[in-house]
mmCIF file of C-alpha atoms in Angstrom:
data_model
loop_
_atom_site.group_PDB
_atom_site.id
_atom_site.type_symbol
_atom_site.label_atom_id
_atom_site.label_comp_id
_atom_site.label_asym_id
_atom_site.label_seq_id
_atom_site.Cartn_x
_atom_site.Cartn_y
_atom_site.Cartn_z
ATOM 1 C CA UNK A 1 20.003 65.548 26.982
ATOM 2 C CA UNK A 2 23.418 65.195 25.320
ATOM 3 C CA UNK A 3 25.084 64.983 28.750
ATOM 4 C CA UNK A 4 22.686 62.231 29.839
ATOM 5 C CA UNK A 5 23.340 60.272 26.637
ATOM 6 C CA UNK A 6 27.085 60.507 27.211
ATOM 7 C CA UNK A 7 26.648 59.234 30.787
ATOM 8 C CA UNK A 8 24.633 56.251 29.538
ATOM 9 C CA UNK A 9 27.272 55.545 26.889
ATOM 10 C CA UNK A 10 30.019 55.668 29.519
ATOM 11 C CA UNK A 11 28.074 53.359 31.809
ATOM 12 C CA UNK A 12 27.498 50.869 29.000
ATOM 13 C CA UNK A 13 31.195 50.869 28.114
ATOM 14 C CA UNK A 14 32.096 50.243 31.759
ATOM 15 C CA UNK A 15 29.566 47.429 31.979
ATOM 16 C CA UNK A 16 30.867 45.737 28.838
ATOM 17 C CA UNK A 17 34.491 46.158 29.955
ATOM 18 C CA UNK A 18 33.691 44.784 33.412
ATOM 19 C CA UNK A 19 31.874 41.789 31.951
ATOM 20 C CA UNK A 20 34.731 40.981 29.584
ATOM 21 C CA UNK A 21 37.346 41.348 32.302
ATOM 22 C CA UNK A 22 35.338 39.212 34.709
ATOM 23 C CA UNK A 23 34.970 36.493 32.091
ATOM 24 C CA UNK A 24 38.686 36.581 31.301
ATOM 25 C CA UNK A 25 39.657 36.318 34.962
ATOM 26 C CA UNK A 26 37.232 33.469 35.592
ATOM 27 C CA UNK A 27 38.723 31.612 32.635
ATOM 28 C CA UNK A 28 42.263 32.353 33.837
ATOM 29 C CA UNK A 29 41.519 31.067 37.314
ATOM 30 C CA UNK A 30 39.654 27.981 36.161
ATOM 31 C CA UNK A 31 41.854 27.013 33.259
ATOM 32 C CA UNK A 32 45.297 28.166 34.317
ATOM 33 C CA UNK A 33 47.150 25.435 32.508
ATOM 34 C CA UNK A 34 47.875 22.509 34.789
ATOM 35 C CA UNK A 35 51.313 20.954 34.473
ATOM 36 C CA UNK A 36 51.731 18.581 31.549
ATOM 37 C CA UNK A 37 51.042 15.022 32.594
ATOM 38 C CA UNK A 38 54.384 13.367 32.037
ATOM 39 C CA UNK A 39 55.179 9.676 31.916
ATOM 40 C CA UNK A 40 56.871 9.746 35.295
ATOM 41 C CA UNK A 41 59.215 6.970 36.252
ATOM 42 C CA UNK A 42 57.448 4.811 38.808
ATOM 43 C CA UNK A 43 59.352 4.868 42.114
ATOM 44 C CA UNK A 44 57.568 3.117 44.987
ATOM 45 C CA UNK A 45 56.509 5.290 47.900
ATOM 46 C CA UNK A 46 57.470 3.775 51.276
ATOM 47 C CA UNK A 47 54.780 1.888 53.186
ATOM 48 C CA UNK A 48 54.748 4.709 55.725
ATOM 49 C CA UNK A 49 56.034 8.291 55.624
ATOM 50 C CA UNK A 50 55.839 8.702 59.413
ATOM 51 C CA UNK A 51 59.517 8.458 60.263
ATOM 52 C CA UNK A 52 59.732 9.881 63.733
ATOM 53 C CA UNK A 53 58.804 7.597 66.635
ATOM 54 C CA UNK A 54 55.241 7.949 67.853
ATOM 55 C CA UNK A 55 54.130 6.796 71.238
ATOM 56 C CA UNK A 56 51.208 4.350 71.351
ATOM 57 C CA UNK A 57 48.121 5.620 73.141
ATOM 58 C CA UNK A 58 45.622 3.681 75.178
ATOM 59 C CA UNK A 59 42.128 3.954 73.728
ATOM 60 C CA UNK A 60 39.101 2.580 75.634
ATOM 61 C CA UNK A 61 37.209 -0.157 73.818
ATOM 62 C CA UNK A 62 33.472 -0.686 73.968
ATOM 63 C CA UNK A 63 31.619 -3.846 74.836
ATOM 64 C CA UNK A 64 28.789 -3.783 72.304
ATOM 65 C CA UNK A 65 26.659 -6.235 74.230
ATOM 66 C CA UNK A 66 26.474 -4.340 77.494
ATOM 67 C CA UNK A 67 27.602 -0.882 76.327
ATOM 68 C CA UNK A 68 30.265 -0.722 79.011
ATOM 69 C CA UNK A 69 33.922 0.144 78.718
ATOM 70 C CA UNK A 70 36.326 -2.774 78.627
ATOM 71 C CA UNK A 71 40.125 -2.782 78.789
ATOM 72 C CA UNK A 72 42.007 -0.218 76.741
ATOM 73 C CA UNK A 73 44.033 -1.167 73.687
ATOM 74 C CA UNK A 74 47.157 0.563 72.441
ATOM 75 C CA UNK A 75 47.113 2.322 69.063
ATOM 76 C CA UNK A 76 49.547 4.508 67.177
ATOM 77 C CA UNK A 77 48.469 7.987 66.011
ATOM 78 C CA UNK A 78 48.082 8.156 62.230
ATOM 79 C CA UNK A 79 50.129 10.757 60.373
ATOM 80 C CA UNK A 80 49.648 9.728 56.722
ATOM 81 C CA UNK A 81 46.325 11.263 55.712
ATOM 82 C CA UNK A 82 44.220 11.830 52.598
ATOM 83 C CA UNK A 83 41.264 14.174 53.132
ATOM 84 C CA UNK A 84 38.994 14.372 50.100
ATOM 85 C CA UNK A 85 37.828 17.989 50.431
ATOM 86 C CA UNK A 86 34.292 18.243 49.059
ATOM 87 C CA UNK A 87 32.538 21.552 48.337
ATOM 88 C CA UNK A 88 30.206 23.378 50.754
ATOM 89 C CA UNK A 89 30.503 20.714 53.489
ATOM 90 C CA UNK A 90 32.398 22.566 56.273
ATOM 91 C CA UNK A 91 35.565 21.115 54.752
ATOM 92 C CA UNK A 92 37.499 24.344 55.406
ATOM 93 C CA UNK A 93 37.004 23.767 59.131
ATOM 94 C CA UNK A 94 38.481 20.270 58.762
ATOM 95 C CA UNK A 95 41.337 21.731 56.725
ATOM 96 C CA UNK A 96 42.208 23.995 59.657
ATOM 97 C CA UNK A 97 42.321 20.938 61.950
ATOM 98 C CA UNK A 98 44.666 19.167 59.523
ATOM 99 C CA UNK A 99 46.882 22.232 59.032
ATOM 100 C CA UNK A 100 47.356 22.548 62.782
ATOM 101 C CA UNK A 101 48.001 18.832 63.228
ATOM 102 C CA UNK A 102 50.522 18.697 60.385
ATOM 103 C CA UNK A 103 52.300 21.838 61.504
ATOM 104 C CA UNK A 104 52.492 20.679 65.114
ATOM 105 C CA UNK A 105 53.990 17.312 64.118
ATOM 106 C CA UNK A 106 56.179 18.749 61.325
ATOM 107 C CA UNK A 107 54.536 16.633 58.629
ATOM 108 C CA UNK A 108 54.995 17.129 54.889
ATOM 109 C CA UNK A 109 51.954 18.394 52.975
ATOM 110 C CA UNK A 110 51.296 17.692 49.314
ATOM 111 C CA UNK A 111 50.194 21.174 48.235
ATOM 112 C CA UNK A 112 49.167 22.610 44.844
ATOM 113 C CA UNK A 113 51.352 25.223 43.217
ATOM 114 C CA UNK A 114 50.064 28.704 42.366
ATOM 115 C CA UNK A 115 46.534 28.286 43.696
ATOM 116 C CA UNK A 116 44.603 26.708 46.537
ATOM 117 C CA UNK A 117 43.282 23.667 44.627
ATOM 118 C CA UNK A 118 44.697 20.991 42.346
ATOM 119 C CA UNK A 119 43.497 22.624 39.112
ATOM 120 C CA UNK A 120 39.893 21.739 39.887
ATOM 121 C CA UNK A 121 37.694 20.789 38.044
ATOM 122 C CA UNK A 122 40.414 18.890 36.150
ATOM 123 C CA UNK A 123 41.203 15.430 37.454
ATOM 124 C CA UNK A 124 43.989 15.212 40.021
ATOM 125 C CA UNK A 125 47.434 14.302 38.740
ATOM 126 C CA UNK A 126 50.608 13.841 40.773
ATOM 127 C CA UNK A 127 52.478 16.347 38.598
ATOM 128 C CA UNK A 128 50.224 19.080 40.046
ATOM 129 C CA UNK A 129 51.829 18.663 43.491
ATOM 130 C CA UNK A 130 54.389 21.274 44.481
ATOM 131 C CA UNK A 131 57.946 19.847 44.457
ATOM 132 C CA UNK A 132 56.742 16.396 43.416
ATOM 133 C CA UNK A 133 59.343 13.807 42.456
ATOM 134 C CA UNK A 134 58.610 10.081 42.039
ATOM 135 C CA UNK A 135 59.086 8.320 45.364
ATOM 136 C CA UNK A 136 58.809 11.538 47.406
ATOM 137 C CA UNK A 137 57.225 11.015 50.804
ATOM 138 C CA UNK A 138 54.162 13.137 51.609
ATOM 139 C CA UNK A 139 52.142 12.789 54.806
ATOM 140 C CA UNK A 140 49.009 14.838 54.137
ATOM 141 C CA UNK A 141 47.023 15.879 51.077
ATOM 142 C CA UNK A 142 43.842 17.861 51.711
ATOM 143 C CA UNK A 143 43.189 20.617 49.133
ATOM 144 C CA UNK A 144 40.272 20.641 46.707
ATOM 145 C CA UNK A 145 40.678 18.233 43.813
ATOM 146 C CA UNK A 146 38.636 16.116 41.478
ATOM 147 C CA UNK A 147 39.537 12.755 42.929
ATOM 148 C CA UNK A 148 41.393 10.236 40.804
ATOM 149 C CA UNK A 149 42.071 7.174 42.897
ATOM 150 C CA UNK A 150 45.044 5.733 41.010
ATOM 151 C CA UNK A 151 46.957 9.013 40.932
ATOM 152 C CA UNK A 152 46.370 9.684 44.632
ATOM 153 C CA UNK A 153 47.340 6.112 45.489
ATOM 154 C CA UNK A 154 50.646 6.447 43.619
ATOM 155 C CA UNK A 155 51.441 9.627 45.565
ATOM 156 C CA UNK A 156 50.759 8.462 49.119
ATOM 157 C CA UNK A 157 52.127 5.676 51.333
ATOM 158 C CA UNK A 158 50.219 2.424 51.800
ATOM 159 C CA UNK A 159 49.258 3.153 55.409
ATOM 160 C CA UNK A 160 47.418 6.366 54.481
ATOM 161 C CA UNK A 161 43.993 6.888 56.081
ATOM 162 C CA UNK A 162 41.424 8.180 53.564
ATOM 163 C CA UNK A 163 38.436 10.179 54.772
ATOM 164 C CA UNK A 164 35.924 12.706 53.453
ATOM 165 C CA UNK A 165 32.685 14.480 54.368
ATOM 166 C CA UNK A 166 29.198 14.675 52.812
ATOM 167 C CA UNK A 167 26.193 16.927 53.292
ATOM 168 C CA UNK A 168 22.472 16.555 52.699
ATOM 169 C CA UNK A 169 22.367 17.080 48.904
ATOM 170 C CA UNK A 170 19.375 19.441 48.900
ATOM 171 C CA UNK A 171 21.075 21.874 51.282
ATOM 172 C CA UNK A 172 24.421 21.440 49.552
ATOM 173 C CA UNK A 173 22.760 22.346 46.241
ATOM 174 C CA UNK A 174 21.270 25.501 47.781
ATOM 175 C CA UNK A 175 24.658 26.540 49.165
ATOM 176 C CA UNK A 176 26.517 25.775 45.934
ATOM 177 C CA UNK A 177 23.917 27.574 43.795
ATOM 178 C CA UNK A 178 24.292 30.796 45.765
ATOM 179 C CA UNK A 179 28.054 30.642 46.364
ATOM 180 C CA UNK A 180 29.087 29.796 42.791
ATOM 181 C CA UNK A 181 26.132 31.303 40.919
ATOM 182 C CA UNK A 182 28.045 34.303 39.578
ATOM 183 C CA UNK A 183 30.681 32.066 37.942
ATOM 184 C CA UNK A 184 28.117 29.741 36.332
ATOM 185 C CA UNK A 185 26.934 31.346 33.065
ATOM 186 C CA UNK A 186 23.931 28.979 32.979
ATOM 187 C CA UNK A 187 22.396 30.923 35.881
ATOM 188 C CA UNK A 188 22.871 34.358 34.293
ATOM 189 C CA UNK A 189 19.862 33.927 32.019
ATOM 190 C CA UNK A 190 17.489 33.053 34.900
ATOM 191 C CA UNK A 191 15.147 35.966 35.500
ATOM 192 C CA UNK A 192 13.573 37.108 38.742
ATOM 193 C CA UNK A 193 14.829 37.654 42.272
ATOM 194 C CA UNK A 194 14.632 34.019 43.412
ATOM 195 C CA UNK A 195 16.784 32.265 40.830
ATOM 196 C CA UNK A 196 17.026 29.074 42.873
ATOM 197 C CA UNK A 197 13.260 28.544 42.916
ATOM 198 C CA UNK A 198 13.002 29.335 39.213
ATOM 199 C CA UNK A 199 15.813 26.922 38.338
ATOM 200 C CA UNK A 200 14.226 24.066 40.312
ATOM 201 C CA UNK A 201 10.834 24.804 38.747
ATOM 202 C CA UNK A 202 12.202 23.743 35.361
ATOM 203 C CA UNK A 203 15.860 22.632 35.728
ATOM 204 C CA UNK A 204 16.148 20.932 32.329
ATOM 205 C CA UNK A 205 15.321 24.251 30.676
ATOM 206 C CA UNK A 206 18.377 25.935 32.207
ATOM 207 C CA UNK A 207 20.859 23.115 32.733
ATOM 208 C CA UNK A 208 23.421 22.138 30.124
ATOM 209 C CA UNK A 209 25.798 19.324 31.148
ATOM 210 C CA UNK A 210 28.467 20.825 28.882
ATOM 211 C CA UNK A 211 28.070 24.359 30.242
ATOM 212 C CA UNK A 212 30.975 26.154 31.923
ATOM 213 C CA UNK A 213 31.065 25.269 35.648
ATOM 214 C CA UNK A 214 27.796 23.343 35.272
ATOM 215 C CA UNK A 215 29.071 20.648 37.648
ATOM 216 C CA UNK A 216 28.259 22.982 40.552
ATOM 217 C CA UNK A 217 24.556 22.626 39.692
ATOM 218 C CA UNK A 218 24.032 18.857 39.778
ATOM 219 C CA UNK A 219 25.362 15.961 41.899
ATOM 220 C CA UNK A 220 28.405 17.974 42.954
ATOM 221 C CA UNK A 221 29.552 15.383 45.514
ATOM 222 C CA UNK A 222 29.605 12.598 42.918
ATOM 223 C CA UNK A 223 31.560 14.891 40.581
ATOM 224 C CA UNK A 224 34.119 15.752 43.295
ATOM 225 C CA UNK A 225 34.773 12.032 43.837
ATOM 226 C CA UNK A 226 35.735 11.799 40.166
ATOM 227 C CA UNK A 227 32.596 10.364 38.568
ATOM 228 C CA UNK A 228 30.153 11.498 35.889
ATOM 229 C CA UNK A 229 27.536 13.608 37.663
ATOM 230 C CA UNK A 230 25.193 13.350 34.665
ATOM 231 C CA UNK A 231 24.708 9.586 34.719
ATOM 232 C CA UNK A 232 21.127 8.376 34.750
ATOM 233 C CA UNK A 233 19.965 7.504 38.252
ATOM 234 C CA UNK A 234 19.306 3.855 37.334
ATOM 235 C CA UNK A 235 22.704 3.355 35.681
ATOM 236 C CA UNK A 236 24.397 0.341 37.369
ATOM 237 C CA UNK A 237 27.684 2.257 37.425
ATOM 238 C CA UNK A 238 26.306 4.582 40.110
ATOM 239 C CA UNK A 239 26.080 1.802 42.691
ATOM 240 C CA UNK A 240 29.430 0.392 41.551
ATOM 241 C CA UNK A 241 31.164 3.746 42.037
ATOM 242 C CA UNK A 242 29.599 4.317 45.455
ATOM 243 C CA UNK A 243 30.915 0.938 46.602
ATOM 244 C CA UNK A 244 34.352 1.873 45.215
ATOM 245 C CA UNK A 245 34.326 4.993 47.429
ATOM 246 C CA UNK A 246 33.386 2.821 50.417
ATOM 247 C CA UNK A 247 36.295 0.462 49.708
ATOM 248 C CA UNK A 248 38.829 3.287 49.465
ATOM 249 C CA UNK A 249 37.693 5.569 52.325
ATOM 250 C CA UNK A 250 37.931 4.404 55.931
ATOM 251 C CA UNK A 251 35.586 7.146 57.115
ATOM 252 C CA UNK A 252 32.976 9.318 55.421
ATOM 253 C CA UNK A 253 31.757 12.031 57.783
ATOM 254 C CA UNK A 254 28.415 13.853 57.746
ATOM 255 C CA UNK A 255 28.116 17.627 58.107
ATOM 256 C CA UNK A 256 24.775 17.255 59.906
ATOM 257 C CA UNK A 257 26.558 15.279 62.653
ATOM 258 C CA UNK A 258 29.815 17.170 62.595
ATOM 259 C CA UNK A 259 30.859 16.647 66.220
ATOM 260 C CA UNK A 260 30.001 12.952 66.122
ATOM 261 C CA UNK A 261 31.994 12.714 62.884
ATOM 262 C CA UNK A 262 35.037 14.289 64.522
ATOM 263 C CA UNK A 263 34.848 11.814 67.398
ATOM 264 C CA UNK A 264 34.861 8.960 64.879
ATOM 265 C CA UNK A 265 37.798 10.630 63.100
ATOM 266 C CA UNK A 266 39.671 10.883 66.395
ATOM 267 C CA UNK A 267 39.051 7.184 66.953
ATOM 268 C CA UNK A 268 40.186 6.142 63.454
ATOM 269 C CA UNK A 269 43.303 8.325 63.692
ATOM 270 C CA UNK A 270 44.112 7.461 67.313
ATOM 271 C CA UNK A 271 44.295 11.181 68.087
ATOM 272 C CA UNK A 272 43.639 13.195 71.255
ATOM 273 C CA UNK A 273 40.711 15.522 71.883
ATOM 274 C CA UNK A 274 43.138 18.450 71.513
ATOM 275 C CA UNK A 275 43.709 17.420 67.898
ATOM 276 C CA UNK A 276 40.087 17.987 66.848
ATOM 277 C CA UNK A 277 39.213 21.274 68.575
ATOM 278 C CA UNK A 278 37.750 23.748 66.086
ATOM 279 C CA UNK A 279 35.865 26.941 65.339
ATOM 280 C CA UNK A 280 33.369 27.003 62.465
ATOM 281 C CA UNK A 281 35.000 28.697 59.484
ATOM 282 C CA UNK A 282 33.413 30.121 56.300
ATOM 283 C CA UNK A 283 29.968 30.593 57.855
ATOM 284 C CA UNK A 284 27.324 32.229 55.649
ATOM 285 C CA UNK A 285 25.141 35.041 56.944
ATOM 286 C CA UNK A 286 21.615 33.829 57.705
ATOM 287 C CA UNK A 287 20.162 36.510 55.438
ATOM 288 C CA UNK A 288 21.822 34.910 52.378
ATOM 289 C CA UNK A 289 20.478 31.400 53.012
ATOM 290 C CA UNK A 290 17.350 30.376 51.108
ATOM 291 C CA UNK A 291 14.711 28.722 53.246
ATOM 292 C CA UNK A 292 14.127 25.300 51.711
ATOM 293 C CA UNK A 293 10.420 24.650 52.191
ATOM 294 C CA UNK A 294 9.057 21.147 51.713
ATOM 295 C CA UNK A 295 8.346 21.441 48.002
ATOM 296 C CA UNK A 296 11.650 23.153 47.181
ATOM 297 C CA UNK A 297 13.539 20.607 49.276
ATOM 298 C CA UNK A 298 11.922 17.720 47.403
ATOM 299 C CA UNK A 299 12.747 19.293 44.040
ATOM 300 C CA UNK A 300 16.390 19.813 45.029
ATOM 301 C CA UNK A 301 16.585 16.233 46.283
ATOM 302 C CA UNK A 302 15.122 14.805 43.060
ATOM 303 C CA UNK A 303 17.419 16.940 40.916
ATOM 304 C CA UNK A 304 20.449 15.580 42.826
ATOM 305 C CA UNK A 305 19.326 11.943 42.954
ATOM 306 C CA UNK A 306 22.805 10.429 42.609
ATOM 307 C CA UNK A 307 24.155 12.570 45.442
ATOM 308 C CA UNK A 308 21.069 11.579 47.454
ATOM 309 C CA UNK A 309 21.872 7.912 46.863
ATOM 310 C CA UNK A 310 25.514 8.527 47.826
ATOM 311 C CA UNK A 311 24.468 10.354 50.989
ATOM 312 C CA UNK A 312 21.965 7.655 51.943
ATOM 313 C CA UNK A 313 24.574 4.918 51.575
ATOM 314 C CA UNK A 314 27.106 6.659 53.804
ATOM 315 C CA UNK A 315 24.476 7.810 56.271
ATOM 316 C CA UNK A 316 23.900 4.091 56.910
ATOM 317 C CA UNK A 317 27.624 3.306 57.237
ATOM 318 C CA UNK A 318 28.046 6.308 59.554
ATOM 319 C CA UNK A 319 25.473 5.092 62.055
ATOM 320 C CA UNK A 320 26.892 1.588 61.966
ATOM 321 C CA UNK A 321 30.220 3.073 63.026
ATOM 322 C CA UNK A 322 28.521 5.094 65.783
ATOM 323 C CA UNK A 323 26.806 1.935 67.026
ATOM 324 C CA UNK A 324 30.115 0.127 67.037
ATOM 325 C CA UNK A 325 31.734 3.011 68.899
ATOM 326 C CA UNK A 326 28.952 2.972 71.498
ATOM 327 C CA UNK A 327 26.094 5.473 71.792
ATOM 328 C CA UNK A 328 26.733 6.352 75.440
ATOM 329 C CA UNK A 329 30.448 6.731 74.847
ATOM 330 C CA UNK A 330 29.720 8.911 71.806
ATOM 331 C CA UNK A 331 27.384 11.129 73.807
ATOM 332 C CA UNK A 332 30.014 11.646 76.523
ATOM 333 C CA UNK A 333 32.783 12.420 74.036
ATOM 334 C CA UNK A 334 30.645 14.842 72.006
ATOM 335 C CA UNK A 335 29.732 16.683 75.193
ATOM 336 C CA UNK A 336 33.412 16.924 76.143
ATOM 337 C CA UNK A 337 34.333 18.219 72.673
ATOM 338 C CA UNK A 338 31.629 20.885 72.794
ATOM 339 C CA UNK A 339 32.689 22.005 76.266
ATOM 340 C CA UNK A 340 36.309 22.241 75.151
ATOM 341 C CA UNK A 341 35.311 24.228 72.060
ATOM 342 C CA UNK A 342 33.165 26.585 74.144
ATOM 343 C CA UNK A 343 36.102 27.102 76.500
ATOM 344 C CA UNK A 344 38.429 27.987 73.623
ATOM 345 C CA UNK A 345 35.774 30.308 72.202
ATOM 346 C CA UNK A 346 35.626 32.217 75.482
ATOM 347 C CA UNK A 347 39.414 32.535 75.442
ATOM 348 C CA UNK A 348 39.969 33.443 71.781
ATOM 349 C CA UNK A 349 36.997 35.147 70.139
ATOM 350 C CA UNK A 350 36.153 38.789 70.713
ATOM 351 C CA UNK A 351 32.427 38.942 71.453
ATOM 352 C CA UNK A 352 32.242 35.135 71.452
ATOM 353 C CA UNK A 353 30.677 34.888 67.993
ATOM 354 C CA UNK A 354 31.322 35.405 64.265
ATOM 355 C CA UNK A 355 30.866 38.863 62.742
ATOM 356 C CA UNK A 356 30.055 40.227 59.281
ATOM 357 C CA UNK A 357 32.958 40.579 56.870
ATOM 358 C CA UNK A 358 32.887 44.377 57.196
ATOM 359 C CA UNK A 359 33.406 44.100 60.961
ATOM 360 C CA UNK A 360 36.533 41.916 60.795
ATOM 361 C CA UNK A 361 39.414 44.046 62.026
ATOM 362 C CA UNK A 362 42.447 42.129 60.707
ATOM 363 C CA UNK A 363 43.049 41.351 57.045
ATOM 364 C CA UNK A 364 44.801 38.156 58.149
ATOM 365 C CA UNK A 365 41.468 36.895 59.508
ATOM 366 C CA UNK A 366 39.367 37.944 56.508
ATOM 367 C CA UNK A 367 37.869 34.898 54.715
ATOM 368 C CA UNK A 368 37.585 34.617 50.932
ATOM 369 C CA UNK A 369 34.263 35.987 49.684
ATOM 370 C CA UNK A 370 32.116 34.783 46.774
ATOM 371 C CA UNK A 371 32.159 37.007 43.689
ATOM 372 C CA UNK A 372 30.052 40.149 44.128
ATOM 373 C CA UNK A 373 29.132 39.454 47.759
ATOM 374 C CA UNK A 374 30.442 39.686 51.300
ATOM 375 C CA UNK A 375 28.293 36.948 52.752
ATOM 376 C CA UNK A 376 30.960 34.895 54.550
ATOM 377 C CA UNK A 377 31.437 35.769 58.192
ATOM 378 C CA UNK A 378 34.638 35.673 60.229
ATOM 379 C CA UNK A 379 36.047 36.463 63.643
ATOM 380 C CA UNK A 380 37.958 39.029 65.640
ATOM 381 C CA UNK A 381 40.685 37.882 67.980
ATOM 382 C CA UNK A 382 40.554 39.005 71.603
ATOM 383 C CA UNK A 383 43.207 41.558 72.509
ATOM 384 C CA UNK A 384 44.582 40.222 75.785
ATOM 385 C CA UNK A 385 44.962 36.500 75.276
ATOM 386 C CA UNK A 386 47.382 34.721 77.567
ATOM 387 C CA UNK A 387 50.724 33.680 76.135
ATOM 388 C CA UNK A 388 49.720 30.030 76.607
ATOM 389 C CA UNK A 389 46.781 30.312 74.186
ATOM 390 C CA UNK A 390 47.784 33.197 71.894
ATOM 391 C CA UNK A 391 49.322 31.131 69.085
ATOM 392 C CA UNK A 392 46.639 28.426 69.141
ATOM 393 C CA UNK A 393 43.816 30.980 69.072
ATOM 394 C CA UNK A 394 45.230 32.692 65.997
ATOM 395 C CA UNK A 395 45.764 29.411 64.163
ATOM 396 C CA UNK A 396 42.231 28.195 64.930
ATOM 397 C CA UNK A 397 40.809 31.434 63.478
ATOM 398 C CA UNK A 398 43.082 31.730 60.434
ATOM 399 C CA UNK A 399 41.188 31.266 57.123
ATOM 400 C CA UNK A 400 42.340 28.739 54.553
ATOM 401 C CA UNK A 401 44.197 31.029 52.131
ATOM 402 C CA UNK A 402 46.156 32.818 54.850
ATOM 403 C CA UNK A 403 47.070 29.505 56.485
ATOM 404 C CA UNK A 404 48.246 28.083 53.148
ATOM 405 C CA UNK A 405 50.492 31.116 52.709
ATOM 406 C CA UNK A 406 51.879 30.602 56.213
ATOM 407 C CA UNK A 407 52.651 26.985 55.276
ATOM 408 C CA UNK A 408 54.640 28.152 52.255
ATOM 409 C CA UNK A 409 52.173 27.747 49.374
ATOM 410 C CA UNK A 410 52.621 30.166 46.458
ATOM 411 C CA UNK A 411 49.082 31.360 45.645
ATOM 412 C CA UNK A 412 49.977 33.703 42.782
ATOM 413 C CA UNK A 413 46.907 32.861 40.660
ATOM 414 C CA UNK A 414 44.535 33.237 43.615
ATOM 415 C CA UNK A 415 46.223 36.468 44.699
ATOM 416 C CA UNK A 416 46.051 37.929 41.179
ATOM 417 C CA UNK A 417 42.320 37.216 41.042
ATOM 418 C CA UNK A 418 41.932 38.777 44.520
ATOM 419 C CA UNK A 419 43.814 41.884 43.400
ATOM 420 C CA UNK A 420 41.576 42.340 40.339
ATOM 421 C CA UNK A 421 38.453 41.896 42.494
ATOM 422 C CA UNK A 422 39.655 44.466 45.026
ATOM 423 C CA UNK A 423 40.579 46.899 42.250
ATOM 424 C CA UNK A 424 37.098 46.789 40.743
ATOM 425 C CA UNK A 425 35.353 46.273 44.128
ATOM 426 C CA UNK A 426 33.771 42.947 43.082
#
């Protein structure tokens, strides 16, 4: 009896210690002090930071009336890029495309220092950029941030192309709830196995707009773009802010039409098909995805009404752009992209498909996992890849954190958190 009591006491001590340590590390990672916002001397950034000569490319134009191809027009590939990386929208896959493009063309990235985001959920500030000096030329910025238009505008050249990606808010909410749930204290008090269903049954009972990491639970897209995610749905500022996003961003992609979105991106950027080849990164195991039945879907949609309004607005602009591009032309280009991706998959990926985290053979290909789970799948590289494709295959399969390290980013905060998690097997 005494032995059993001592075991229980030891277990309780371990549980308390683990909880305290977890809380401390979450706070360290989330609130690692961002650099002081200094009154920096304003030095104009050049109109363009693309200094090396680029060769114009001929791009076929569409005749909207008859849906036939007309004469080609010359365009110059864009190299000054702002990608607003939203959460749980396949943005890591787009990041890999941008990393490869920037590396291939020797472009200068504006990276964070010490971690893989710009001190999110704090607002972005130029002083957070590694090696920033007023007037410094940067070509690409693409890591997670809470967008602040004026600060980003002061960092980048005038010819920068801004783009982002959205996802159906109900499914984004489901993904965010499960991925970030263990670092959102508001969800810890929800009882039962199906916390998502319970939360949506009575969200106002559990939600506190001032709670730690509560932004992950409501209108996350609107929050990422730098706005108050707790505004009332009928507040006139909501529509005003959505229009401000439309004025700033040349393209807003949709996860549900990812390939079509990439074709539009290729068109806006004047890139080649080779520039947008991809493998899906950070895929969740099917067994961890909640099935959103009709009632649950409607509840999630109502709870994220501002994000739903945002998504609806850009769904309309997206299809206007597709119409302008030409439906037949889009269909042909999407088919070509998918064939090219399938071809690269047959060359690069062992078994031709993603595998569970435990089956990934190389640490360099192991994706970051949510706290307490191993639900994100990855890939194994084929053994005998030809010299022609070997480097490209590895780059296309390299997860975000490993690629950032390869590009010279010091991820000491992220690595410290990873070390603690590995030590305690979290």
